[in-house]
Coordinates of C-alpha atoms in Angstrom, one line a residue:
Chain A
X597 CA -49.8 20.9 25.5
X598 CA -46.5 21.5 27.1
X599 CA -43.3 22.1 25.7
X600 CA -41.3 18.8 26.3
X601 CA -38.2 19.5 27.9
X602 CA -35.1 17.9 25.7
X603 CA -31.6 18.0 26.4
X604 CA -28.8 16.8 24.1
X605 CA -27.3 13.6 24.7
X606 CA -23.2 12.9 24.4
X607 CA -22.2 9.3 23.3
X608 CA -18.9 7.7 22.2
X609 CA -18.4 6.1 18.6
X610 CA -15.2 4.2 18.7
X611 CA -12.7 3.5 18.8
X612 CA -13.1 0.1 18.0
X613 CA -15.9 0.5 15.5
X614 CA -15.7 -0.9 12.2
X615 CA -16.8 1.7 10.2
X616 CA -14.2 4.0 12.1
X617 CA -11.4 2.6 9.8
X618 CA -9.2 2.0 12.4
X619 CA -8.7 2.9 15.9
X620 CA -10.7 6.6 16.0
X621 CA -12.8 7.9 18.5
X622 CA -15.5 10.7 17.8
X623 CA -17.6 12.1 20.9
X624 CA -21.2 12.8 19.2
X625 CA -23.6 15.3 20.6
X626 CA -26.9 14.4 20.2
X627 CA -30.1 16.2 19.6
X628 CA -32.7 12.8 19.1
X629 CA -30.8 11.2 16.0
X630 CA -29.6 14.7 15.0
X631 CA -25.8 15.7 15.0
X632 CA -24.9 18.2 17.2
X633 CA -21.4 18.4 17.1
X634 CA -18.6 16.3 16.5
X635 CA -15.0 15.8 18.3
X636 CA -12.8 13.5 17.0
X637 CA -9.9 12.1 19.5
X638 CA -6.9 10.9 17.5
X639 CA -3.8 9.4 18.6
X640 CA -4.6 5.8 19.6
X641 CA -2.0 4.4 16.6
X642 CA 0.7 6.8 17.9
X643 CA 3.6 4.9 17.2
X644 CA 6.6 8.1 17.3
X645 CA 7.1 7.8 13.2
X646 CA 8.4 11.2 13.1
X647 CA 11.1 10.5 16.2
X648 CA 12.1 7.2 14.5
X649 CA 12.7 8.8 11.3
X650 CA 14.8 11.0 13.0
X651 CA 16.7 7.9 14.6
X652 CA 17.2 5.8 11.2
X653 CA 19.8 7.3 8.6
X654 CA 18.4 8.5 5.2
X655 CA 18.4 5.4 3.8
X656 CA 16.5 3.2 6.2
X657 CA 14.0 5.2 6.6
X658 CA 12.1 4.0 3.4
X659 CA 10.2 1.1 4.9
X660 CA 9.0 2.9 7.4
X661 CA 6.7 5.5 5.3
X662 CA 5.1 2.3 3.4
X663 CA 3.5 2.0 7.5
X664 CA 2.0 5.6 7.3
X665 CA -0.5 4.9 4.4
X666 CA -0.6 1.2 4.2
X667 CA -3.0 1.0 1.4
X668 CA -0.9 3.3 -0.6
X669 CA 2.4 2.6 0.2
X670 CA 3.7 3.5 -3.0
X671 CA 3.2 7.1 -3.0
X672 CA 4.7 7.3 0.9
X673 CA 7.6 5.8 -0.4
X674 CA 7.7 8.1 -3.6
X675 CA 7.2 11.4 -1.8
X676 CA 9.8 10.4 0.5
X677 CA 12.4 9.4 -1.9
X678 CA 11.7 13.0 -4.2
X679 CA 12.5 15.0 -1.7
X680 CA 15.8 13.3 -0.3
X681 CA 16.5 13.8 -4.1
X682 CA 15.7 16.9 -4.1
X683 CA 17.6 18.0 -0.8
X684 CA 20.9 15.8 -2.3
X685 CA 20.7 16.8 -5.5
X686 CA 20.4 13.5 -7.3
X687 CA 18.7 12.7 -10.5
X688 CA 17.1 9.4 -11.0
X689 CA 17.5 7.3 -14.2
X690 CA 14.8 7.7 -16.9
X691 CA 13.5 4.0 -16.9
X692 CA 13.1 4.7 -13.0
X693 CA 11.0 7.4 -12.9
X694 CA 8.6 5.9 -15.8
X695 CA 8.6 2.2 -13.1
X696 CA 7.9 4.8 -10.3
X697 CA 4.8 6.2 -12.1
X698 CA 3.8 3.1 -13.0
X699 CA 3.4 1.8 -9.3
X700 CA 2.3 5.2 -7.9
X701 CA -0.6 5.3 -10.7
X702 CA -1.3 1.7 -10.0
X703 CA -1.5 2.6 -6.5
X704 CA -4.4 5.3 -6.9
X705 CA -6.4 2.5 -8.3
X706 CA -6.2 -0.1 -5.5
X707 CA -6.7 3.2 -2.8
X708 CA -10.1 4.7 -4.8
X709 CA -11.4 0.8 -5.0
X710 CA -11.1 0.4 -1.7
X711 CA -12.3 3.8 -0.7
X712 CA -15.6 3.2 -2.9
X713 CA -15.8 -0.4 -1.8
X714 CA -15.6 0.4 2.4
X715 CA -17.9 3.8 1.5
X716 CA -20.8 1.3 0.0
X717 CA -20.1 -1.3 3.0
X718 CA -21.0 1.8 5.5
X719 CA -23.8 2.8 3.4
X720 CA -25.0 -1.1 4.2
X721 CA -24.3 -3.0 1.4
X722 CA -22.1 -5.6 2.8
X723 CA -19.2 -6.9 1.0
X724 CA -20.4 -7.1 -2.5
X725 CA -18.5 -4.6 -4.0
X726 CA -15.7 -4.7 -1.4
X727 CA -14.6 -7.9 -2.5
X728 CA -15.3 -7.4 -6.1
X729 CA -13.1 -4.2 -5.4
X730 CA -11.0 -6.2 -3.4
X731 CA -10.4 -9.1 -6.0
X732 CA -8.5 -6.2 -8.5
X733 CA -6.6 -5.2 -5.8
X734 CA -5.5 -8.7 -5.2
X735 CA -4.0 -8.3 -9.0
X736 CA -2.4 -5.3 -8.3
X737 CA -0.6 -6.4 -5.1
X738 CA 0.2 -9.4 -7.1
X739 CA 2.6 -6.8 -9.3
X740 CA 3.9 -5.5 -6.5
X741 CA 4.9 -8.9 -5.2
X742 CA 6.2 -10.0 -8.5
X743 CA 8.4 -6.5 -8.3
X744 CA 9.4 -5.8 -4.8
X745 CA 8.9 -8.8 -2.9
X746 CA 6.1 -7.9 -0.6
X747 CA 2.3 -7.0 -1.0
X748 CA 2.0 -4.5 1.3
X749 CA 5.0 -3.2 2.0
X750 CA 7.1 -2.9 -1.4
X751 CA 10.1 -0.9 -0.1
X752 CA 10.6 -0.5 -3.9
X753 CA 12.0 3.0 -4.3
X754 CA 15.4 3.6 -3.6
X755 CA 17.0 6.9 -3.4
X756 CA 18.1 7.5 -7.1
X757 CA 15.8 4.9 -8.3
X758 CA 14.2 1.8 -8.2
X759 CA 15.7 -1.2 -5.9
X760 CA 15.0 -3.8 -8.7
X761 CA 14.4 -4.1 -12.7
X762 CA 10.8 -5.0 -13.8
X763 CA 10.4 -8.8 -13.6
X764 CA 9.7 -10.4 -17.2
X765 CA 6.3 -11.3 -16.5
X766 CA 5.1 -8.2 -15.2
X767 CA 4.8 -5.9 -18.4
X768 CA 2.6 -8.5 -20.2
X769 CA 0.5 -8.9 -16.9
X770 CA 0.2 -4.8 -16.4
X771 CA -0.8 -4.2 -19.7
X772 CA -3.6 -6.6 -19.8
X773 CA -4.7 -4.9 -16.4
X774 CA -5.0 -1.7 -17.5
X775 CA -6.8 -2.9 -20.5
X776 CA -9.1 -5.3 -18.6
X777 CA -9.6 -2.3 -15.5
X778 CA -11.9 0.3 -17.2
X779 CA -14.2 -2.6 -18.0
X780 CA -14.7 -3.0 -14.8
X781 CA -15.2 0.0 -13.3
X782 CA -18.0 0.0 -16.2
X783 CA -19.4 -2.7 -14.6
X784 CA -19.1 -1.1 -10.8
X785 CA -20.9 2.0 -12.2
X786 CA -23.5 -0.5 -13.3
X787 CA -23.7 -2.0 -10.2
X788 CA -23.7 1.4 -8.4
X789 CA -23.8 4.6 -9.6
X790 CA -27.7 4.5 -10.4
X791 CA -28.5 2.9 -7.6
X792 CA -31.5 4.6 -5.9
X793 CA -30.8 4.0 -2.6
X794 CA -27.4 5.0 -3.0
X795 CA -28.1 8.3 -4.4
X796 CA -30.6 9.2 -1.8
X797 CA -28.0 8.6 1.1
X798 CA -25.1 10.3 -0.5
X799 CA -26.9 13.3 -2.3
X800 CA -26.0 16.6 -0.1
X801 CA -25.4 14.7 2.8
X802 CA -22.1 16.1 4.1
X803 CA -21.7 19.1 1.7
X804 CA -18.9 21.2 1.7
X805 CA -18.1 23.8 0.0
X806 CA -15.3 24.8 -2.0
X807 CA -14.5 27.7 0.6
X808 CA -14.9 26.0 3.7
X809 CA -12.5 23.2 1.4
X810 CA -10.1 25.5 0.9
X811 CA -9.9 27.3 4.2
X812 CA -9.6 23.3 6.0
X813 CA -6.5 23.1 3.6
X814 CA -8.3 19.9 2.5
X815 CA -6.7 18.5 -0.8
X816 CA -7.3 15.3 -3.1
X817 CA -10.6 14.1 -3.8
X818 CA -12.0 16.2 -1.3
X819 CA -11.2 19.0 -2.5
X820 CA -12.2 18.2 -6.2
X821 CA -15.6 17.1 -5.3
X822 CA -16.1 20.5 -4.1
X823 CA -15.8 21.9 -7.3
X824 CA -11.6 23.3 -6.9
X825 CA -10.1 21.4 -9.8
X826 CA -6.4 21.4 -8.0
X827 CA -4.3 18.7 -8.8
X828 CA -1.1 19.0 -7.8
X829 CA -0.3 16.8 -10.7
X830 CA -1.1 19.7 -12.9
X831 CA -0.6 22.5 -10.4
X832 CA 2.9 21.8 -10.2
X833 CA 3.8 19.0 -11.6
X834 CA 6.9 17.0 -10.0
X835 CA 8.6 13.9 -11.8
X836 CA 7.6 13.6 -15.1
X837 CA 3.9 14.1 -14.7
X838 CA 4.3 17.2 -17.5
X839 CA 4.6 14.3 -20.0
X840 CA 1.2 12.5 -19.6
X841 CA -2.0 12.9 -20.9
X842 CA -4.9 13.1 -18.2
X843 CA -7.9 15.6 -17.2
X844 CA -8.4 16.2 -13.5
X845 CA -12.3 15.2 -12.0
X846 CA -14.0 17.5 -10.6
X847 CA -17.3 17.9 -9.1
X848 CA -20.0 20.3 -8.1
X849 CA -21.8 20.0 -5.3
X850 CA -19.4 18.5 -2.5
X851 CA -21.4 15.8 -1.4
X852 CA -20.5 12.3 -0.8
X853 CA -21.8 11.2 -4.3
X854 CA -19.6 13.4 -5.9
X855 CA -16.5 12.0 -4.2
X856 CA -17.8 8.6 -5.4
X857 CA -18.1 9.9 -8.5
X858 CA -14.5 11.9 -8.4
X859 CA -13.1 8.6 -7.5
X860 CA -14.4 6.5 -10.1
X861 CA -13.4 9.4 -12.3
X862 CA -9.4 9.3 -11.3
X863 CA -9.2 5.4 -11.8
X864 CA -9.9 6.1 -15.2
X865 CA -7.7 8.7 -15.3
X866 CA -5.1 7.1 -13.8
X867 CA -5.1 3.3 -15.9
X868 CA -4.9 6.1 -18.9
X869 CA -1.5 7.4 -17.4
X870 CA -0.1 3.8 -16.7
X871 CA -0.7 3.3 -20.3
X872 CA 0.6 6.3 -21.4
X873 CA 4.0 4.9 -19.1
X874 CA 4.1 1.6 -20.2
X875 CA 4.3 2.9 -23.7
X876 CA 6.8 4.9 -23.5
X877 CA 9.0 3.1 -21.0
X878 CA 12.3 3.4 -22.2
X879 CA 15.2 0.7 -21.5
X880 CA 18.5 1.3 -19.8
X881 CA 19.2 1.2 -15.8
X882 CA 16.9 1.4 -13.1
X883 CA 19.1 2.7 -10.0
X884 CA 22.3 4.9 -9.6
X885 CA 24.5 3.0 -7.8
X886 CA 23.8 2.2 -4.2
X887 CA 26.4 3.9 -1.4
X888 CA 26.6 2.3 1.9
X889 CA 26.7 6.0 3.8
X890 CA 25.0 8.5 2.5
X891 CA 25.1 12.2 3.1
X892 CA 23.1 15.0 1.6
X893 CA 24.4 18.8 2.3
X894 CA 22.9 20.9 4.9
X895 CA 19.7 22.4 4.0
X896 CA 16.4 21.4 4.6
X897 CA 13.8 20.9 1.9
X898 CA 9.8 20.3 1.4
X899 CA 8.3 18.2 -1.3
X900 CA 5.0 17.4 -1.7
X901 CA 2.8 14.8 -4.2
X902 CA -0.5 14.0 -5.1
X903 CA -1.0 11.1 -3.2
X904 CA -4.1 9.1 -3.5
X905 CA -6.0 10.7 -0.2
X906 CA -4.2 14.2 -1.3
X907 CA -1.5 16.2 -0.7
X908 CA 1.1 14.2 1.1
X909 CA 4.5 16.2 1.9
X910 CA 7.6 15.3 3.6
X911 CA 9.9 18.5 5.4
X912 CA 13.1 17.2 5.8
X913 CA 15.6 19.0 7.4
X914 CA 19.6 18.1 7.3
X915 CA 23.0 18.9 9.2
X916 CA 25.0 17.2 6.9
X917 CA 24.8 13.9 9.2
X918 CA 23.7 10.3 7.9
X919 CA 20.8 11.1 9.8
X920 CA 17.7 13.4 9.4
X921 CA 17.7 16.3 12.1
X922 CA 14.0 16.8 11.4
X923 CA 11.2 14.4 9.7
X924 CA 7.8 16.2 9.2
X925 CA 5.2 14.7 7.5
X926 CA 2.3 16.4 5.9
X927 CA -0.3 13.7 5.9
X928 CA -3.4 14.1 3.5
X929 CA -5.8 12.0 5.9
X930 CA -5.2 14.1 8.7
X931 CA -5.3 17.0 7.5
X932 CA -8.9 16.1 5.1
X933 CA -10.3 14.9 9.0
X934 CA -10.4 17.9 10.4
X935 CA -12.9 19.1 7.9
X936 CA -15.3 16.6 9.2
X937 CA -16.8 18.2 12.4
X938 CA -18.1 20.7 9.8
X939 CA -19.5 18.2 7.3
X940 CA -21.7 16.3 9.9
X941 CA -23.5 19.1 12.3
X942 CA -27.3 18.7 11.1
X943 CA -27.1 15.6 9.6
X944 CA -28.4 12.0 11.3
X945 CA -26.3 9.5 13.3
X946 CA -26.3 7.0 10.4
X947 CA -25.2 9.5 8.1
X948 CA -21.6 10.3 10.0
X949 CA -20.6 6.9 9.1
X950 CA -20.9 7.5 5.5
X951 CA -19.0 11.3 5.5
X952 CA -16.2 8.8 7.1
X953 CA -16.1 6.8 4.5
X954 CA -15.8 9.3 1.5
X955 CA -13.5 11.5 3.5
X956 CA -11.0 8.0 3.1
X957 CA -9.0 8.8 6.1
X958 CA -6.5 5.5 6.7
X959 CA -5.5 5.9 10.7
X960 CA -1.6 4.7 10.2
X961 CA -1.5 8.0 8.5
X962 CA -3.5 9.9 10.6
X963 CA -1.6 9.2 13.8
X964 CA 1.7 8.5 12.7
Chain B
X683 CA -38.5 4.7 -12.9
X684 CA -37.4 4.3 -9.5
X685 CA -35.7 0.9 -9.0
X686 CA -34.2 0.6 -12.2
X687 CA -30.7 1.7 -11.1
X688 CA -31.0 -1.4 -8.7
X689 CA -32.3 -3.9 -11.5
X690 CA -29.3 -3.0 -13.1
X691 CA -26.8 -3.5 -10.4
X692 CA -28.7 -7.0 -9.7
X693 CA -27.9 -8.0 -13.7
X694 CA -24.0 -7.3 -12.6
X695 CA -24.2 -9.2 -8.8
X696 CA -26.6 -12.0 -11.0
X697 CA -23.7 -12.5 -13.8
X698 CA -21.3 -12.8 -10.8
X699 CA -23.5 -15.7 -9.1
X700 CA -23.6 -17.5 -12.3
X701 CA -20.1 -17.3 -12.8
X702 CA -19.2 -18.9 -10.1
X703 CA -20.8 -22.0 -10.7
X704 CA -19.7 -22.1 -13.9
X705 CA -16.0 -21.9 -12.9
X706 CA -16.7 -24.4 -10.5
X707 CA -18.0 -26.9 -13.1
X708 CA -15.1 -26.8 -14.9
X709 CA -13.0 -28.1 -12.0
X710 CA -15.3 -31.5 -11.7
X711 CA -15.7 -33.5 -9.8
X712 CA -13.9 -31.4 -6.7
X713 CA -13.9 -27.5 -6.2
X714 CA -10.3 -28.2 -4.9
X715 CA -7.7 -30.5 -4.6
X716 CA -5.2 -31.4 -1.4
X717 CA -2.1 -30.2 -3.6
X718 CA -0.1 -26.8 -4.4
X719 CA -1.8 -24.7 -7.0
X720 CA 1.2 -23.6 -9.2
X721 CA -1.1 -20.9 -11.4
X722 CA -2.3 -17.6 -10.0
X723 CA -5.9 -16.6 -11.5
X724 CA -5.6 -14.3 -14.5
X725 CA -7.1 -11.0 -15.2
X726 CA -9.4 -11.6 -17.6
X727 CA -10.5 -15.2 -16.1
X728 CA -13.9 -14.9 -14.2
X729 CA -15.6 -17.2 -11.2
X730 CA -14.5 -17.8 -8.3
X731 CA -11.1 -16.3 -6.8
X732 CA -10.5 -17.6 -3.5
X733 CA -7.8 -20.3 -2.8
X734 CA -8.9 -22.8 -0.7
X735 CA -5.7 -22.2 1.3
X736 CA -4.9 -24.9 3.6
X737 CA -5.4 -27.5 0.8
X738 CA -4.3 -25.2 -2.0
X739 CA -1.3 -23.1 -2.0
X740 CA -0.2 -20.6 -4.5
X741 CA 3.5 -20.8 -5.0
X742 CA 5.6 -17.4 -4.0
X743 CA 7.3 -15.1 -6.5
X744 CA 10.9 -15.5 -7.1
X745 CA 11.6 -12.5 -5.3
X746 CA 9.0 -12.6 -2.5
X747 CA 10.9 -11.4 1.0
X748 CA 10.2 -13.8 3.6
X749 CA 12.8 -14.9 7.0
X750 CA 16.6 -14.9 5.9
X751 CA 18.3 -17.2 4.9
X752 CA 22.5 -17.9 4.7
X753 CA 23.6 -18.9 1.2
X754 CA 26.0 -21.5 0.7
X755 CA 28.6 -21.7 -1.9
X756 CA 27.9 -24.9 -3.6
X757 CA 31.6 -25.2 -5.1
X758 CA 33.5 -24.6 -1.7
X759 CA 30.7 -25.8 0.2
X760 CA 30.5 -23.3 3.1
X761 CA 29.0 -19.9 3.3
X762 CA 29.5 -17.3 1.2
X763 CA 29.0 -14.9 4.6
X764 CA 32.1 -13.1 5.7
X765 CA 30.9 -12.0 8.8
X766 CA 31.3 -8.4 8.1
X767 CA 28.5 -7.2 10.2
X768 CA 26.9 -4.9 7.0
X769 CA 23.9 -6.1 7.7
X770 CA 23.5 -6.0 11.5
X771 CA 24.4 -2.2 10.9
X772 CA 21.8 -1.6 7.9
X773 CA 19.2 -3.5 9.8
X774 CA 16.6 -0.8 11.2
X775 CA 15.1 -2.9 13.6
X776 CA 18.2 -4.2 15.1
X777 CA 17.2 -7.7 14.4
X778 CA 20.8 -9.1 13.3
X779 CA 23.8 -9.9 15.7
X780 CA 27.2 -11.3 13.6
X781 CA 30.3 -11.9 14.8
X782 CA 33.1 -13.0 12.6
X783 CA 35.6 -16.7 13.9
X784 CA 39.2 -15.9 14.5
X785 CA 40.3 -18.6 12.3
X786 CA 39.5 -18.7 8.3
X787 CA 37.8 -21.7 6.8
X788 CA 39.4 -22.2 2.9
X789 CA 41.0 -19.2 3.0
X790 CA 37.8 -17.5 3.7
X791 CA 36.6 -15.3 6.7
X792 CA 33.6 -17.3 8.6
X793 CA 30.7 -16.1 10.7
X794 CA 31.1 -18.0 13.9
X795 CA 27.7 -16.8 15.1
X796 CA 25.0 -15.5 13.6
X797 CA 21.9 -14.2 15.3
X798 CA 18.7 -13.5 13.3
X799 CA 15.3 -12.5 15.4
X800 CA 12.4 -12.7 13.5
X801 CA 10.4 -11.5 16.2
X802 CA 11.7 -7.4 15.5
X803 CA 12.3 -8.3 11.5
X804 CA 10.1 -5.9 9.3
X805 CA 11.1 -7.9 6.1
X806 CA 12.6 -4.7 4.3
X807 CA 15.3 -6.5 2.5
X808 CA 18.1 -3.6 3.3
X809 CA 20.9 -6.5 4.5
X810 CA 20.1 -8.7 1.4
X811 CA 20.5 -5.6 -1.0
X812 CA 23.7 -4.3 1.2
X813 CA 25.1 -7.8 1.4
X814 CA 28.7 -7.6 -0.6
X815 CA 29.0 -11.5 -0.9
X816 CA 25.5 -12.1 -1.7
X817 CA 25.5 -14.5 1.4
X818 CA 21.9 -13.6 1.8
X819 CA 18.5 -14.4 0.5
X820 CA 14.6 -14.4 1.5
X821 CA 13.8 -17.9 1.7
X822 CA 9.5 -18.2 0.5
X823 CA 8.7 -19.8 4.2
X824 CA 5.1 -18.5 4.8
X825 CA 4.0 -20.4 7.8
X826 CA 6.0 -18.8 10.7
X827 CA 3.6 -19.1 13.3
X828 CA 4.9 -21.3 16.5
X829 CA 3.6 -22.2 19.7
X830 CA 5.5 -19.9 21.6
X831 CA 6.9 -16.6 21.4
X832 CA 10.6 -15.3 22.2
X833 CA 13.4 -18.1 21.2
X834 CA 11.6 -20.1 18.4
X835 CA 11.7 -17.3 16.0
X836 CA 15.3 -16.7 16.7
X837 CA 17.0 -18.3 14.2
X838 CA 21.0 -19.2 14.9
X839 CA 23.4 -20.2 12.2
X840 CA 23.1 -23.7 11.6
X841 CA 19.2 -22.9 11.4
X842 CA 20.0 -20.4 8.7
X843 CA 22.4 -22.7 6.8
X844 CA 19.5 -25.0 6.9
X845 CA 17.1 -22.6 5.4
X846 CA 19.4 -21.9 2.5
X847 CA 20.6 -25.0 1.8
X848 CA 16.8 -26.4 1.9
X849 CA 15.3 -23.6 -0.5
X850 CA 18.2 -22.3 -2.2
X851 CA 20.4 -25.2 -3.5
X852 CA 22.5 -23.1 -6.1
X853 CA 23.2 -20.7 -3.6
X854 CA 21.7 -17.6 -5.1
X855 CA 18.7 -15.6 -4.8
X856 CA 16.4 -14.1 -6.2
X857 CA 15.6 -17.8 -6.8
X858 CA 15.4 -19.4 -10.0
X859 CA 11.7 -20.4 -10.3
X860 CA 8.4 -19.9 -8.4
X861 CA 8.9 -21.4 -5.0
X862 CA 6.0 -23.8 -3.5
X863 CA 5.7 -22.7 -0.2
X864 CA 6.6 -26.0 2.1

């Protein structure tokens, strides 16, 4: 018989595609169903972040950074806000930065939920767990609303502090979510984690190593499912992390199940630091008072947080003006993507969808 | 035994089905009614979670940011805005245009007009936080859709006297109480 002649085949996926989580384009190469190689085209929610940063004074600038990560908007807004304090020198008051670790931690919730919700609608179990993911989100964003003012885009944290006291309600309602939210990660593990067809998708499908993690620069999640227990949390920690009680997850092999698993692993982790927080919130104010103009010194400064999707950092560089002269971000999701050519040569069509998924990329972030 | 990890998920999806129901008897005879819900659904409460919106609303938090509104001063009657133009230079987006009347009203400085495009508005809250007389609030308006775009969503003054003087009779904000969405 003679040797069939094949040739590989180059097809687009996106960038409208749902699974795609937002506008993204990848250009597969095709051997059969077999991945060849993968190029992914970003810059179709290019909306000049870092020039308009550059264009609003210090201050405004806030509301912008909740668009960057829109499922996490805390955490933009927090890494933004440490390092104009750290550039200006200005120290927040203590019942501020316990409020600030409240929402941050509350934060990495809702962002692992829906990262494990959308990863099991990719691996084609539609919507179930999504929306029972999506219903304790609803609560969370209900805080938020009671708080700030706005579901999804708080514009809670001011420079030296807060931008408003903790509503009455909202203690009482916190505290029965963070007792009611291990249950029910309990009951997603039921649903999920021994799932057979689950575990045969995700096991070593998309494996990297700790390595080939590190020399990406991937951080969060990722990272930690490849076995590199780095937290920056720990590592270094900024605020008042130092003062809470929490272990970092890690994994072993690197596959997709063990960023599931990592996942459900932080929520645990991090309703155990929001406890930790709400007992110990002390009283007293919430802001230092607000200045119309504000000013830091010339100098320019890096800070960097764990955000949910990993390492998020913000260069700012000053003249002295009311103005940033420079506004670099370091975003996690872009950054984690570019490990993804490497995670899907060799593997099927249907299984780049799912390496998506648990890489959690959100686009806002990813184009800027 | 293979398929036992996906019994067990279908106990969790099963309690979930019955659920349901069960919330739904309790609100016999109709699943929902044609008037504002006032309650969020707890935490701990199970069933369903949806609102049936058109029919049911959920009333907004006291401090929930929607379109501006002018506050008046209920003892003097007019505005509390000066006209300083804080806000229209705090606003990112541009979206506020003040000027200030030659002339003062009760020995107070008035806004003659005030220009508020809810088209550009990103909701931030900067000129209500910056606002030195407190002339500003969110008012809880939810439904801003119109038929057309440009001019209907720029609100002028008198519109945004209206607004305040329609959601925030006492002339402050954050409002007193939960607001039912109109």
């Amino acid at each position: 018989m003679t040797e069939l002649k094949t040739e590989t085949i180059t097809i687009n996926m996106g960038p409208q595609h749902p699974s795609t989580h937002g506008v993204f384009r990848l250009i597969l190469t095709l051997d059969g169903e077999t991945v060849v190689d993968v190029e992914p085209v970003v810059g179709y929610l290019h909306r000049n972040h870092e020039k308009i940063g550059e264009k609003n004074n210090w201050i405004q600038n806030t509301p912008f950074t909740d668009r960057l990560d829109y499922i996490s908007p805390m955490s933009n807004e927090f890494a933004y806000v440490l390092a104009v304090e750290k550039l200006a020198e200005i120290e927040p008051p203590e019942r501020a930065k316990y409020i600030r670790i409240i929402m941050v931690e509350l934060n990495r919730i809702v962002n692992h939920m829906i990262a494990v919700g959308f990863l099991l609608n990719e691996l084609g179990c539609f919507f179930t767990p999504m929306f029972y993911c999506l219903r304790w989100r609803e609560l969370v964003v209900d805080l938020y609303e009671m708080t700030a003012g706005s579901r999804m885009m708080p514009n809670y944290f001011w420079i030296g502090g807060v931008s408003a006291d903790l509503p009455e309600k909202f203690l009482p309602e916190c505290k029965e979510f963070v007792d009611a939210v291990p249950g029910f990660i309990d009951e997603l593990e039921r649903l999920l984690t021994d799932n057979e067809i689950l575990q045969m998708r995700c096991r070593n499908v998309g494996v990297l190593p700790p390595d080939v993690a590190v020399e990406y620069g991937c951080t969060g999640p990722l990272l930690r499912a490849s076995g590199v227990p780095y937290d920056i949390r720990k590592a270094e920690p900024y605020s008042i992390y130092d003062r809470f009680d929490f272990d970092i997850a890690a994994g072993t092999v690197g596959d997709v199940l063990d960023r599931y698993l990592v996942r459900i692993a932080e929520m645990r982790q991090s309703a155990k630091i929001v406890e930790q927080a709400l007992r110990d919130l002390p009283e007293g104010e919430t802001a230092t008072p607000k200045k119309r103009k504000f000013r830091p010194p010339e100098g320019d400064v890096y800070h960097r947080i764990e955000a949910p999707k990993g390492e998020l950092g913000f260069y700012l560089v000053s003249d002295g003006s009311e103005n940033p002269y420079r506004y670099k971000i370091r975003a996690p999701s872009f950054v984690n993507l570019q490990s993804l050519p490497y995670m899907c040569r060799g593997h099927k069509i249907a299984d780049v969808v799912i390496i998506i998924g648990s890489i959690d990329i959100t686009m806002g972030e990813v184009d800027r | 035994m293979l398929g036992f990890g996906i019994l067990k998920g279908m106990s969790v999806t099963l309690r979930r089905f019955v659920d349901t129901y069960v919330g739904d008897l309790g609100k016999f005879p109709w699943r929902y009614r044609s008037r504002p819900v006032y309650k969020r659904m707890g935490i701990t409460e199970r069933g369903a979670f949806t609102i049936q919106y058109p029919e049911e609303r959920v009333a907004m938090f006291p401090r929930y940011r929607g379109p501006l509104m002018l506050l008046t001063d209920p003892e003097k009657g007019i505005t509390r805005c000066i006209g300083c133009g804080l806000c229209e230079r705090t606003c990112p987006t541009e979206s506020i245009k003040v000027t200030r009347a030659e002339e003062k009203v009760d020995d107070q400085r008035v806004p003659e007009t005030y220009e508020y495009d809810m088209n550009t508005c990103m909701f931030c809250g900067f000129c209500v936080q910056i606002c030195p007389q407190d002339a500003l609030g969110h008012s809880p308006e939810l439904e801003m859709g119109t038929y057309s775009k440009g001019d209907a969503l720029i609100l002028n003054l008198d519109q945004m006297l209206e607004l305040g003087r329609k959601h925030a009779p006492g002339g402050v904000w954050p409002l007193e109480k939960e607001a039912e969405p109109s």
